PDB file of C-alpha atoms and ligand atoms in Angstrom:
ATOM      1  CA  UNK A  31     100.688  95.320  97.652  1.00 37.00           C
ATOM      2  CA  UNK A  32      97.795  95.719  94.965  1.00 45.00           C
ATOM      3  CA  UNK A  33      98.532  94.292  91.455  1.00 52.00           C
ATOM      4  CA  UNK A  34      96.339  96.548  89.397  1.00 51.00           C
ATOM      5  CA  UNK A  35      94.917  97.002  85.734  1.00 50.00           C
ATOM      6  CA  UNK A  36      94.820  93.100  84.876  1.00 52.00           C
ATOM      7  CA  UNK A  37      92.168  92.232  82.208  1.00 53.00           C
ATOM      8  CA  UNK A  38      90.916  88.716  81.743  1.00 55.00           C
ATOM      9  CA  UNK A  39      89.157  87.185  78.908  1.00 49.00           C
ATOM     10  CA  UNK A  40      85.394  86.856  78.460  1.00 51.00           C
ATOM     11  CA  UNK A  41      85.019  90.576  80.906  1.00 53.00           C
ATOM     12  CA  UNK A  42      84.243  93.672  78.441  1.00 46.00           C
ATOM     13  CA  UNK A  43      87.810  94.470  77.944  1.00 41.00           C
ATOM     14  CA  UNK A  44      87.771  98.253  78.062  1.00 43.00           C
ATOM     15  CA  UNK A  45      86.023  98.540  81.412  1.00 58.00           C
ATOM     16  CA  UNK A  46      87.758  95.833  83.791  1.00 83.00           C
ATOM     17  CA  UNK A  47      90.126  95.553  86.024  1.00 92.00           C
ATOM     18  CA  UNK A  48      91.188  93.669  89.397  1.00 94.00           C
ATOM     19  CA  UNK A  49      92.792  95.186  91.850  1.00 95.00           C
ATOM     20  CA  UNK A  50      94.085  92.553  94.659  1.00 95.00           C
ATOM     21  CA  UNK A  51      95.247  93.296  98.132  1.00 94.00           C
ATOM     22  CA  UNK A  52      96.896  91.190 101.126  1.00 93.00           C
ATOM     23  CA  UNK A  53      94.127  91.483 103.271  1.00 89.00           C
ATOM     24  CA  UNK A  54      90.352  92.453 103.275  1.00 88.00           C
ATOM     25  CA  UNK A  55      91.280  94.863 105.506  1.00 87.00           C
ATOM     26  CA  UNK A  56      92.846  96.605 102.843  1.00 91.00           C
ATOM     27  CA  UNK A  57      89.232  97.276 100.710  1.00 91.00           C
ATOM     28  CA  UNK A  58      87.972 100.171 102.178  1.00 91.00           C
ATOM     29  CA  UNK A  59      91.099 102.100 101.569  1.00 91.00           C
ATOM     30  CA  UNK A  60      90.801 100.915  97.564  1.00 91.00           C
ATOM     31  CA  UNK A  61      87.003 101.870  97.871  1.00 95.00           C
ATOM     32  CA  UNK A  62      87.538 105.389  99.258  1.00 96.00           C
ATOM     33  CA  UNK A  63      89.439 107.197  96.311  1.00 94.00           C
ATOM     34  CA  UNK A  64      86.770 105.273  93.389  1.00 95.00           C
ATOM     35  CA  UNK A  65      84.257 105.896  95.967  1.00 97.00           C
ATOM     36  CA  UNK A  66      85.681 109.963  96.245  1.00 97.00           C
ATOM     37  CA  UNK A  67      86.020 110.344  92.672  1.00 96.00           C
ATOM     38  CA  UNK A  68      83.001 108.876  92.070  1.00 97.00           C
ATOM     39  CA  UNK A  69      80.493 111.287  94.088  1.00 98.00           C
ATOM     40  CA  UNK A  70      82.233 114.556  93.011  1.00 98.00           C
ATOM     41  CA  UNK A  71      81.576 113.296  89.518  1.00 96.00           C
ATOM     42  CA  UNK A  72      78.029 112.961  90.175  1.00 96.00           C
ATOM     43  CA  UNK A  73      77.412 115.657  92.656  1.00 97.00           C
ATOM     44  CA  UNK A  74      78.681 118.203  90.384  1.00 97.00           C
ATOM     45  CA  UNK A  75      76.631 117.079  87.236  1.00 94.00           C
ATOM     46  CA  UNK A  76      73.478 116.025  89.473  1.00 94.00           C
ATOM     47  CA  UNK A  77      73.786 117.823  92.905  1.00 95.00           C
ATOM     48  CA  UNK A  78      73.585 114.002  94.641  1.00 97.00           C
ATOM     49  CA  UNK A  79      75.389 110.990  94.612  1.00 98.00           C
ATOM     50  CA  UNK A  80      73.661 107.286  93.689  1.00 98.00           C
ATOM     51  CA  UNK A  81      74.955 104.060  95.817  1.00 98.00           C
ATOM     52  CA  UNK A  82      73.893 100.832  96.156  1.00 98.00           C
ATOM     53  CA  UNK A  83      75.035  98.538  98.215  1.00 98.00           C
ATOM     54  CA  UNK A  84      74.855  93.969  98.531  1.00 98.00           C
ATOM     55  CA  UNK A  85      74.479  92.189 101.165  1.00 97.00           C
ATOM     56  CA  UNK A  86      76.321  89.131 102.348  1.00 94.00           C
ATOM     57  CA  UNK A  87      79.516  88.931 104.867  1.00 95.00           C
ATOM     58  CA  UNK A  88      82.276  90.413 102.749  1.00 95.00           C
ATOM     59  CA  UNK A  89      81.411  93.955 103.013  1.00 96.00           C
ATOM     60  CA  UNK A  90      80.785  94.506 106.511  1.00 96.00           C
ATOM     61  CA  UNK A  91      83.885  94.911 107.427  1.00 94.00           C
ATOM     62  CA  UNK A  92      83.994  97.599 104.263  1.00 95.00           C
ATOM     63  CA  UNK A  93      80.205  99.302 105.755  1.00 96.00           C
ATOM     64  CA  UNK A  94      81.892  99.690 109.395  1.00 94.00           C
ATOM     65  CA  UNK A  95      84.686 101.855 107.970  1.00 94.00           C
ATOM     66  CA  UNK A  96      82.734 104.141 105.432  1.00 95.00           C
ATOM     67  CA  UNK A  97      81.277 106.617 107.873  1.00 93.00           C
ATOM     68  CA  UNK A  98      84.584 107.692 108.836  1.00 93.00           C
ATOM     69  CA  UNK A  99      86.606 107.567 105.810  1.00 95.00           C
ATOM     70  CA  UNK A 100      84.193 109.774 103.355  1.00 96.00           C
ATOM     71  CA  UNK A 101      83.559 113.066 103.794  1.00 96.00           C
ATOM     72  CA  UNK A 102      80.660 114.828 105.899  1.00 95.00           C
ATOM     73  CA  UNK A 103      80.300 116.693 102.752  1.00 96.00           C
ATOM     74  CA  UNK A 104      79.728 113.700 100.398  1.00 97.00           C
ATOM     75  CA  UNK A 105      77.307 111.949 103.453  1.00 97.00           C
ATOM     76  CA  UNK A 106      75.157 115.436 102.689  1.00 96.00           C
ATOM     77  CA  UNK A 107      74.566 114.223  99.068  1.00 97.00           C
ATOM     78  CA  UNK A 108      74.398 110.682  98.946  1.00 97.00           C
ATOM     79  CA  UNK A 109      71.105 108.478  98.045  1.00 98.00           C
ATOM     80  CA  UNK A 110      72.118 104.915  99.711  1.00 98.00           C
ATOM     81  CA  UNK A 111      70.101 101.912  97.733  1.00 98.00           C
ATOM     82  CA  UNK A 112      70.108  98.245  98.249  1.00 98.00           C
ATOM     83  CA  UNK A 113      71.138  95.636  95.851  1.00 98.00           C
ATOM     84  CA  UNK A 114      68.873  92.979  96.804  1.00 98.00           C
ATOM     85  CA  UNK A 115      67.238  91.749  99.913  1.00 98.00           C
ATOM     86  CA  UNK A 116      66.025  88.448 101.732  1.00 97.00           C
ATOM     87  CA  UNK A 117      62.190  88.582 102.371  1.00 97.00           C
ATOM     88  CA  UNK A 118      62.445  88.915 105.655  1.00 97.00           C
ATOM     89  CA  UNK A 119      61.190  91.431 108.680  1.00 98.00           C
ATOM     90  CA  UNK A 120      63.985  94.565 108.779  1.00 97.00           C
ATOM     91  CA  UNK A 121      64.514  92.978 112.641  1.00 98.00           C
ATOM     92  CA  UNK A 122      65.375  89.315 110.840  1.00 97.00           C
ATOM     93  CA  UNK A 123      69.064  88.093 111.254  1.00 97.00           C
ATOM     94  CA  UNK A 124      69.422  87.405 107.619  1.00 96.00           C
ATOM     95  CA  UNK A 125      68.049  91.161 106.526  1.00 98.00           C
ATOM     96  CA  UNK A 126      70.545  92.655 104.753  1.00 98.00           C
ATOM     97  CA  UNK A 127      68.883  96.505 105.721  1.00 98.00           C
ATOM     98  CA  UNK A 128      69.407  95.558 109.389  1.00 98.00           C
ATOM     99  CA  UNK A 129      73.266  94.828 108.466  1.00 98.00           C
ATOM    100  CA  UNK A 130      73.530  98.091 106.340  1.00 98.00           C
ATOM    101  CA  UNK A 131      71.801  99.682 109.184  1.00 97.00           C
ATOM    102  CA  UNK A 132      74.425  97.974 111.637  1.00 97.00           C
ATOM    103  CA  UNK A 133      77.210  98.408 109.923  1.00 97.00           C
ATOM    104  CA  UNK A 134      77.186 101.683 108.245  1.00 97.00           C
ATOM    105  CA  UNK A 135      73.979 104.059 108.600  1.00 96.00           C
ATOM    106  CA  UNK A 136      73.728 103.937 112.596  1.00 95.00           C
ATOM    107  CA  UNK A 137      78.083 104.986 112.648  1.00 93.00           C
ATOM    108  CA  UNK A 138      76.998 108.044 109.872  1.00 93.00           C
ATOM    109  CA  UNK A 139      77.860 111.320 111.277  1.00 86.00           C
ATOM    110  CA  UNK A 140      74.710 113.854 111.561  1.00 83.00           C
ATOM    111  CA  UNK A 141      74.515 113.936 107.950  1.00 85.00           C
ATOM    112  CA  UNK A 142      71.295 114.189 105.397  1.00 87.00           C
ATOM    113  CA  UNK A 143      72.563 110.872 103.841  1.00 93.00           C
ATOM    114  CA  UNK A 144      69.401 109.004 102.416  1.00 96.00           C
ATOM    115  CA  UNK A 145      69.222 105.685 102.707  1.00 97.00           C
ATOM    116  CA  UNK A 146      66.319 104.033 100.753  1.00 98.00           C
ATOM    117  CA  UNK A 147      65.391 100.465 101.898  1.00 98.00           C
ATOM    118  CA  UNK A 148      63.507  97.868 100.259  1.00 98.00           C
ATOM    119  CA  UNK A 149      60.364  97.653 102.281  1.00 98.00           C
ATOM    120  CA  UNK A 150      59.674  94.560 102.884  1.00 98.00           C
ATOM    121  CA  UNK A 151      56.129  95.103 104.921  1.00 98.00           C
ATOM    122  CA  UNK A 152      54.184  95.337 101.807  1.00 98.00           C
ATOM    123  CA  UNK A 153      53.686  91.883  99.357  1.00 98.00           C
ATOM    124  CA  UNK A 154      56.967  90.785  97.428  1.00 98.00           C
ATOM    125  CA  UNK A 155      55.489  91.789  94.430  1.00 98.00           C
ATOM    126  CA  UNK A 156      54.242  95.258  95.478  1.00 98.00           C
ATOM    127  CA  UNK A 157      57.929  95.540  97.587  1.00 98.00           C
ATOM    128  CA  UNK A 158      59.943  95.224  93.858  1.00 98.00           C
ATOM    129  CA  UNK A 159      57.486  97.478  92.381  1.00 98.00           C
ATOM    130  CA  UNK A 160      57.383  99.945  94.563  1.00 98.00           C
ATOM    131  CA  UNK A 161      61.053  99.961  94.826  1.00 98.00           C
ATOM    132  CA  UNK A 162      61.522 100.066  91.330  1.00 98.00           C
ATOM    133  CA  UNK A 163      59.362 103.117  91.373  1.00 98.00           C
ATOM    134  CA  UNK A 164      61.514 105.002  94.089  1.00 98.00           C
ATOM    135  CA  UNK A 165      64.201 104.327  92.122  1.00 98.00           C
ATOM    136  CA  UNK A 166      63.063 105.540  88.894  1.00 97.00           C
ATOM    137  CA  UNK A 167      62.250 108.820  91.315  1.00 96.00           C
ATOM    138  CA  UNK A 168      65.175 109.308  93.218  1.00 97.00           C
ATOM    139  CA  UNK A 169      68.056 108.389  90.438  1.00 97.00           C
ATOM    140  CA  UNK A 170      68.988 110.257  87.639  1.00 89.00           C
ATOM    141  CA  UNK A 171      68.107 108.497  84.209  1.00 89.00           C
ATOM    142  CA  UNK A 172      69.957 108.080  80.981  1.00 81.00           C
ATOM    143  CA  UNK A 173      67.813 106.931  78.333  1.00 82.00           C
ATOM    144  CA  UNK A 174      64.762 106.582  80.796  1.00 86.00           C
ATOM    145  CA  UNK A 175      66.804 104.118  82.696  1.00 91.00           C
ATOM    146  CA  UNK A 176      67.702 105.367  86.010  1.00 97.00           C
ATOM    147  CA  UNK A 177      71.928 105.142  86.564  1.00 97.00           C
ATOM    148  CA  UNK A 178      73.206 103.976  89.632  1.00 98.00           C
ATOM    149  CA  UNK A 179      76.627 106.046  90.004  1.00 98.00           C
ATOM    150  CA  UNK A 180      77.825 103.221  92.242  1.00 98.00           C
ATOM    151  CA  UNK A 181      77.077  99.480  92.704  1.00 98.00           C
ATOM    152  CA  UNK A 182      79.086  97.152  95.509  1.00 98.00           C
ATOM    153  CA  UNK A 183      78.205  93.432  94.634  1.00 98.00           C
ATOM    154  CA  UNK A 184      79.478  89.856  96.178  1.00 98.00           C
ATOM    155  CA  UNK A 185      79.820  87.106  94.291  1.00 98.00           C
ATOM    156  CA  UNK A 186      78.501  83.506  95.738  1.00 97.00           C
ATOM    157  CA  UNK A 187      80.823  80.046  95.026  1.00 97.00           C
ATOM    158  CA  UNK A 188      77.928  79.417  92.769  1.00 96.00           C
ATOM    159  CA  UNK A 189      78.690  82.369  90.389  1.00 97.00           C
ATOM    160  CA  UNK A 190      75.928  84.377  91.898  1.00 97.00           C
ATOM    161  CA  UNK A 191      75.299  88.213  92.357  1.00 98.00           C
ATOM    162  CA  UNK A 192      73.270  90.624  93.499  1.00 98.00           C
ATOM    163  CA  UNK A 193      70.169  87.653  94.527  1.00 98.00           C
ATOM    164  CA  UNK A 194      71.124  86.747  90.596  1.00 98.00           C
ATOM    165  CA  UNK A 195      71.351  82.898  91.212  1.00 96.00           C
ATOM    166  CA  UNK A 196      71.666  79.937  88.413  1.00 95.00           C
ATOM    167  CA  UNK A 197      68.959  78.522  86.778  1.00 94.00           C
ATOM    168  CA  UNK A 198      66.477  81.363  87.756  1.00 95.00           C
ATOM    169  CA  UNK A 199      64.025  83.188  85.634  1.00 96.00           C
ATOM    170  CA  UNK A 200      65.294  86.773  86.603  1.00 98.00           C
ATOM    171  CA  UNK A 201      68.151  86.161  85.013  1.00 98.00           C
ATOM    172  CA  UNK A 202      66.433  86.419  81.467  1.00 98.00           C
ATOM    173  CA  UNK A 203      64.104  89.632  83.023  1.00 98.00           C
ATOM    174  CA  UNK A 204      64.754  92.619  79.942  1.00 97.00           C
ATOM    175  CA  UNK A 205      62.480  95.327  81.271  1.00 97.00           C
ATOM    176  CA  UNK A 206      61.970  95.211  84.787  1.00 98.00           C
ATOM    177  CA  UNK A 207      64.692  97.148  87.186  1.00 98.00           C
ATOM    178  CA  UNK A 208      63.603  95.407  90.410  1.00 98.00           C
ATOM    179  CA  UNK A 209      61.900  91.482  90.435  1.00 98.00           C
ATOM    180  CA  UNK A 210      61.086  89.212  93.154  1.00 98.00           C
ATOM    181  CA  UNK A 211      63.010  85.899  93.277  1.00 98.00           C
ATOM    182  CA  UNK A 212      61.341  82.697  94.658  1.00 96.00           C
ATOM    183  CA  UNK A 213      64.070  80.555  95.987  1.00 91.00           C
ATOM    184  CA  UNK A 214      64.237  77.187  98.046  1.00 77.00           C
ATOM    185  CA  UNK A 215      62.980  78.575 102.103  1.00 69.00           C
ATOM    186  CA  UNK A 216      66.703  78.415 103.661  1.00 73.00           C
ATOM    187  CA  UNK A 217      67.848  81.176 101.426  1.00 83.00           C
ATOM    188  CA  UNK A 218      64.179  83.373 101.751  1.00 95.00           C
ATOM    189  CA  UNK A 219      62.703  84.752  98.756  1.00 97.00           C
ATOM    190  CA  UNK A 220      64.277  87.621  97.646  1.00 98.00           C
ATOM    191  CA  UNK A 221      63.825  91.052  96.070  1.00 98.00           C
ATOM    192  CA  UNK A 222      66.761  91.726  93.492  1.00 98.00           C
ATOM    193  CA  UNK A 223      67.998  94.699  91.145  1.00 98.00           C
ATOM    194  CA  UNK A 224      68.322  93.117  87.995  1.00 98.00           C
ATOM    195  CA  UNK A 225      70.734  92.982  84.716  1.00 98.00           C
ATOM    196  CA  UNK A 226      69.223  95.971  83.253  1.00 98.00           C
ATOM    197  CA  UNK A 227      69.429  98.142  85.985  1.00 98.00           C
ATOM    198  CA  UNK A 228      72.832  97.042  87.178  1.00 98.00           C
ATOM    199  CA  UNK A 229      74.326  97.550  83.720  1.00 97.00           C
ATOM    200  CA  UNK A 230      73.265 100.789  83.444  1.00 97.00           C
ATOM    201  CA  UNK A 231      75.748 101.759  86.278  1.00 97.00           C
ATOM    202  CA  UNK A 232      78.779 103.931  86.519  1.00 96.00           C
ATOM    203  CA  UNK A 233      80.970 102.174  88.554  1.00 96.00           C
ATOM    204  CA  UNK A 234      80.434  98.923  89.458  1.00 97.00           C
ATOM    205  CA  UNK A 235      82.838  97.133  91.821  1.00 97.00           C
ATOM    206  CA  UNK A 236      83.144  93.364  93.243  1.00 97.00           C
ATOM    207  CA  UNK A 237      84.339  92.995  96.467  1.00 97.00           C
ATOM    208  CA  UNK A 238      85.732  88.829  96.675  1.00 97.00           C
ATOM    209  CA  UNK A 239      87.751  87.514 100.042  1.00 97.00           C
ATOM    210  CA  UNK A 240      88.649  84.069 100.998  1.00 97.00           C
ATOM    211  CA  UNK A 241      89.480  81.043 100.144  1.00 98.00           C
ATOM    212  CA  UNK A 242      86.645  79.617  99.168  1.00 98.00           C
ATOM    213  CA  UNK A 243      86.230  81.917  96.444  1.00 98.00           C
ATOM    214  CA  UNK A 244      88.821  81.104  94.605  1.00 98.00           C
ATOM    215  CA  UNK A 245      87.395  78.660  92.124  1.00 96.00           C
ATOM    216  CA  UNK A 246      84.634  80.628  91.200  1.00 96.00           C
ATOM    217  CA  UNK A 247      86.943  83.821  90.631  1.00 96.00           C
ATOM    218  CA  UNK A 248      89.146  81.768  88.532  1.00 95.00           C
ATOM    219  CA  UNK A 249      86.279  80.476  86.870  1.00 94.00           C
ATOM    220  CA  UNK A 250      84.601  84.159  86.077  1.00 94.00           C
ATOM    221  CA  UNK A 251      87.863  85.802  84.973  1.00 93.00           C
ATOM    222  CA  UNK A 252      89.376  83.246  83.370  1.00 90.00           C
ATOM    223  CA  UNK A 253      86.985  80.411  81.889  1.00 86.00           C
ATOM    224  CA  UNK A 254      84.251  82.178  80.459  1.00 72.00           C
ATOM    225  CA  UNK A 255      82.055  78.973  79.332  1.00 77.00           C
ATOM    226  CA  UNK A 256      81.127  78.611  83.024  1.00 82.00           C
ATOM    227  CA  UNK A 257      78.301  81.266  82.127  1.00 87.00           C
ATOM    228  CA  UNK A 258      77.584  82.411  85.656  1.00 95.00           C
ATOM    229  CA  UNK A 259      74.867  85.283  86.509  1.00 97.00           C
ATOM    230  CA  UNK A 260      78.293  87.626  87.103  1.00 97.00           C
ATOM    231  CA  UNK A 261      79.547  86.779  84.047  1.00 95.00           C
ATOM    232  CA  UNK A 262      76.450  89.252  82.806  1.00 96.00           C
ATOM    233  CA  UNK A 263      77.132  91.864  85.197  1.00 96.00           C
ATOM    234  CA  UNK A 264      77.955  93.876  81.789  1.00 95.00           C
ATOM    235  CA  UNK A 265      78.520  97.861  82.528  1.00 95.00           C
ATOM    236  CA  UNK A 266      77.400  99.162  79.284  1.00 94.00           C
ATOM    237  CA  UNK A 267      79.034 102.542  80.079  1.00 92.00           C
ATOM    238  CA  UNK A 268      80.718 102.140  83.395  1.00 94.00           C
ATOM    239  CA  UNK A 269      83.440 100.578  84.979  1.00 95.00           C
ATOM    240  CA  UNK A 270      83.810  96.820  86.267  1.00 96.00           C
ATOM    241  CA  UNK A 271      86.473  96.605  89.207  1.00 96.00           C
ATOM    242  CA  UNK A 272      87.341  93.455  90.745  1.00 96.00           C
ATOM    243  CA  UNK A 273      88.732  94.474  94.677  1.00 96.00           C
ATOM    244  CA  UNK A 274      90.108  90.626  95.717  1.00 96.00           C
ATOM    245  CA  UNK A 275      92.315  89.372  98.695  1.00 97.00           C
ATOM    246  CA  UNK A 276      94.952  87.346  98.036  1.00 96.00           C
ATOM    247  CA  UNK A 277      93.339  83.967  98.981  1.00 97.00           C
ATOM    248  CA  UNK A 278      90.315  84.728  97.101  1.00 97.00           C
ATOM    249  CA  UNK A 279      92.991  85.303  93.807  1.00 97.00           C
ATOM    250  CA  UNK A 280      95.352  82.410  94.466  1.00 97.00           C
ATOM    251  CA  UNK A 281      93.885  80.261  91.353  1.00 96.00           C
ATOM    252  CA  UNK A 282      94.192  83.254  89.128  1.00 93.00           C
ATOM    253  CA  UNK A 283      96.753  83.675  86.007  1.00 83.00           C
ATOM    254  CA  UNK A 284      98.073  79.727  86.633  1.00 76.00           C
TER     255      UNK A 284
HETATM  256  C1  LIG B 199      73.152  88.728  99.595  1.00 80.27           C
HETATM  257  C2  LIG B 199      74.113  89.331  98.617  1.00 80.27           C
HETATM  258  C3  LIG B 199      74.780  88.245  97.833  1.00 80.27           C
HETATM  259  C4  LIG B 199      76.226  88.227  98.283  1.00 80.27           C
HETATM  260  C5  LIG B 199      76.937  86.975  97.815  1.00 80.27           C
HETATM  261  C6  LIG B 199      78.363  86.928  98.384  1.00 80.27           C
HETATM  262  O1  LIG B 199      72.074  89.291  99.821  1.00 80.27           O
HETATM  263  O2  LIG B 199      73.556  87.709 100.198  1.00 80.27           O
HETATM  264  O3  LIG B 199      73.610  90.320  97.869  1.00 80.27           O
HETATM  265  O4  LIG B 199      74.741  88.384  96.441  1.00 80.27           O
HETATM  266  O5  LIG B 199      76.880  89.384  97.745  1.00 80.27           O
HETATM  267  O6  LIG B 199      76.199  85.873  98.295  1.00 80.27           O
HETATM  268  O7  LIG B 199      78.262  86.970  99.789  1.00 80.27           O
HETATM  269  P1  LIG B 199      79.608  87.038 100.687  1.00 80.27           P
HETATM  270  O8  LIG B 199      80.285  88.281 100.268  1.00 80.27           O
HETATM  271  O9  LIG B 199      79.100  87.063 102.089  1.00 80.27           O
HETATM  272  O10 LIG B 199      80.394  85.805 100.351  1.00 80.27           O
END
């Protein structure tokens, strides 16, 4: 059972909502119609269909279901995109391309489906650059500022997004689309879309499970002084969706 339409205090008002299921299980059925609606939007204004996706745990489970539940047609015009990425070789456990790649592009029917990975081969700085150049090329712009028609993010117990963390310097970048992120070595360097691109999206949605999400949830929604790096996850013309389980939502409207 899905309570929907709830807006919280401190999220732009006109564009939020939170949608929250029993299960996990349950996302990729909620992801399928916005995902639907979404891409015949685009594809019928742009002839393609703009979607980038996080890493993490949580949306595995969502990536292993996708292939079968959109259309062939859809696949045809879709231009996949990553979030963010760890620094790491595309064979490294912790790469979030070999999940997507796991999870979702190897179970794609024979489709043209592109699916445009961070390369991380080349230096981190040249790796942001030159994705921020492929995306400049391959998504359609608004203002000179290319708009992702779809964005899946997580959202860490530390308030983090996207490779968005506290206390880092990205967080105040206003021009670039795509920066490297030097963290501590257990949780690699990263490469990271940042605010400006992000809130330039369409649709943006948050996909939250578990427990241990709940304080941080409660803390985004509900008790805004927290200032987390999702707290700026902003869409200036697009919609913010919350998908949460019911465990991740249990300290919510107390
Ligand atoms: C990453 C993700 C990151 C993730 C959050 C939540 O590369 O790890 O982009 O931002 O979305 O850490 O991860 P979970 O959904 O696994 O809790």
């Amino acid at each position: 059972m899905a309570e929907s339409g709830t807006q919280h205090r401190g999220m732009p008002m006109s564009t939020s909502r939170i949608e929250i299921v029993e299960s996990i299980n349950e996302f990729a059925t909620l992801l399928k119609d916005i995902w639907i609606s979404a891409a015949i939007q685009s594809i019928e204004s742009n002839n393609f269909f703009s979607a980038a996706l996080s890493g993490g745990n949580t949306p595995q489970v969502i990536y292993k279901s996708l292939a079968e539940i959109i259309p062939i047609e859809i696949w045809n015009k879709t231009r996949l995109f990553q979030v963010d990425e760890r620094y790491v070789s595309p064979e490294h456990k912790d790469s979030n391309r070999k999940m997507i790649s796991e999870t979702l592009i190897k179970s794609l029917p024979s489709t043209k489906a592109e699916f445009h990975n961070i390369d991380t081969d080349l230096s981190i700085e040249e790796s942001a650059k030159s994705y921020e150049s492929l995306i400049k090329n391959k998504v359609t712009c608004h203002n000179k500022i290319p708009s992702l028609d779809l964005v899946i993010l997580g959202l860490g117990t530390d308030g983090h997004t996207a490779s968005l963390f506290p206390e880092s310097i990205v967080l105040d970048e206003k021009e670039r689309l795509v920066s490297p992120v030097y963290t501590s070595s257990e949780m690699h360097d990263r490469i990271t879309m940042t605010y400006p691109l992000l809130n330039k999206a369409h649709n943006i949605i948050y996909f939250i499970s578990g427990a241990e999400k709940a304080d941080v949830l409660h803390n985004l929604l509900e008790k805004t002084y927290f200032h987390y790096p999702a707290a700026e996850i902003r869409p200036e013309n697009g919609s913010l969706t919350f998908l949460c389980d019911r465990e991740s939502a249990s300290k919510l409207y107390q």
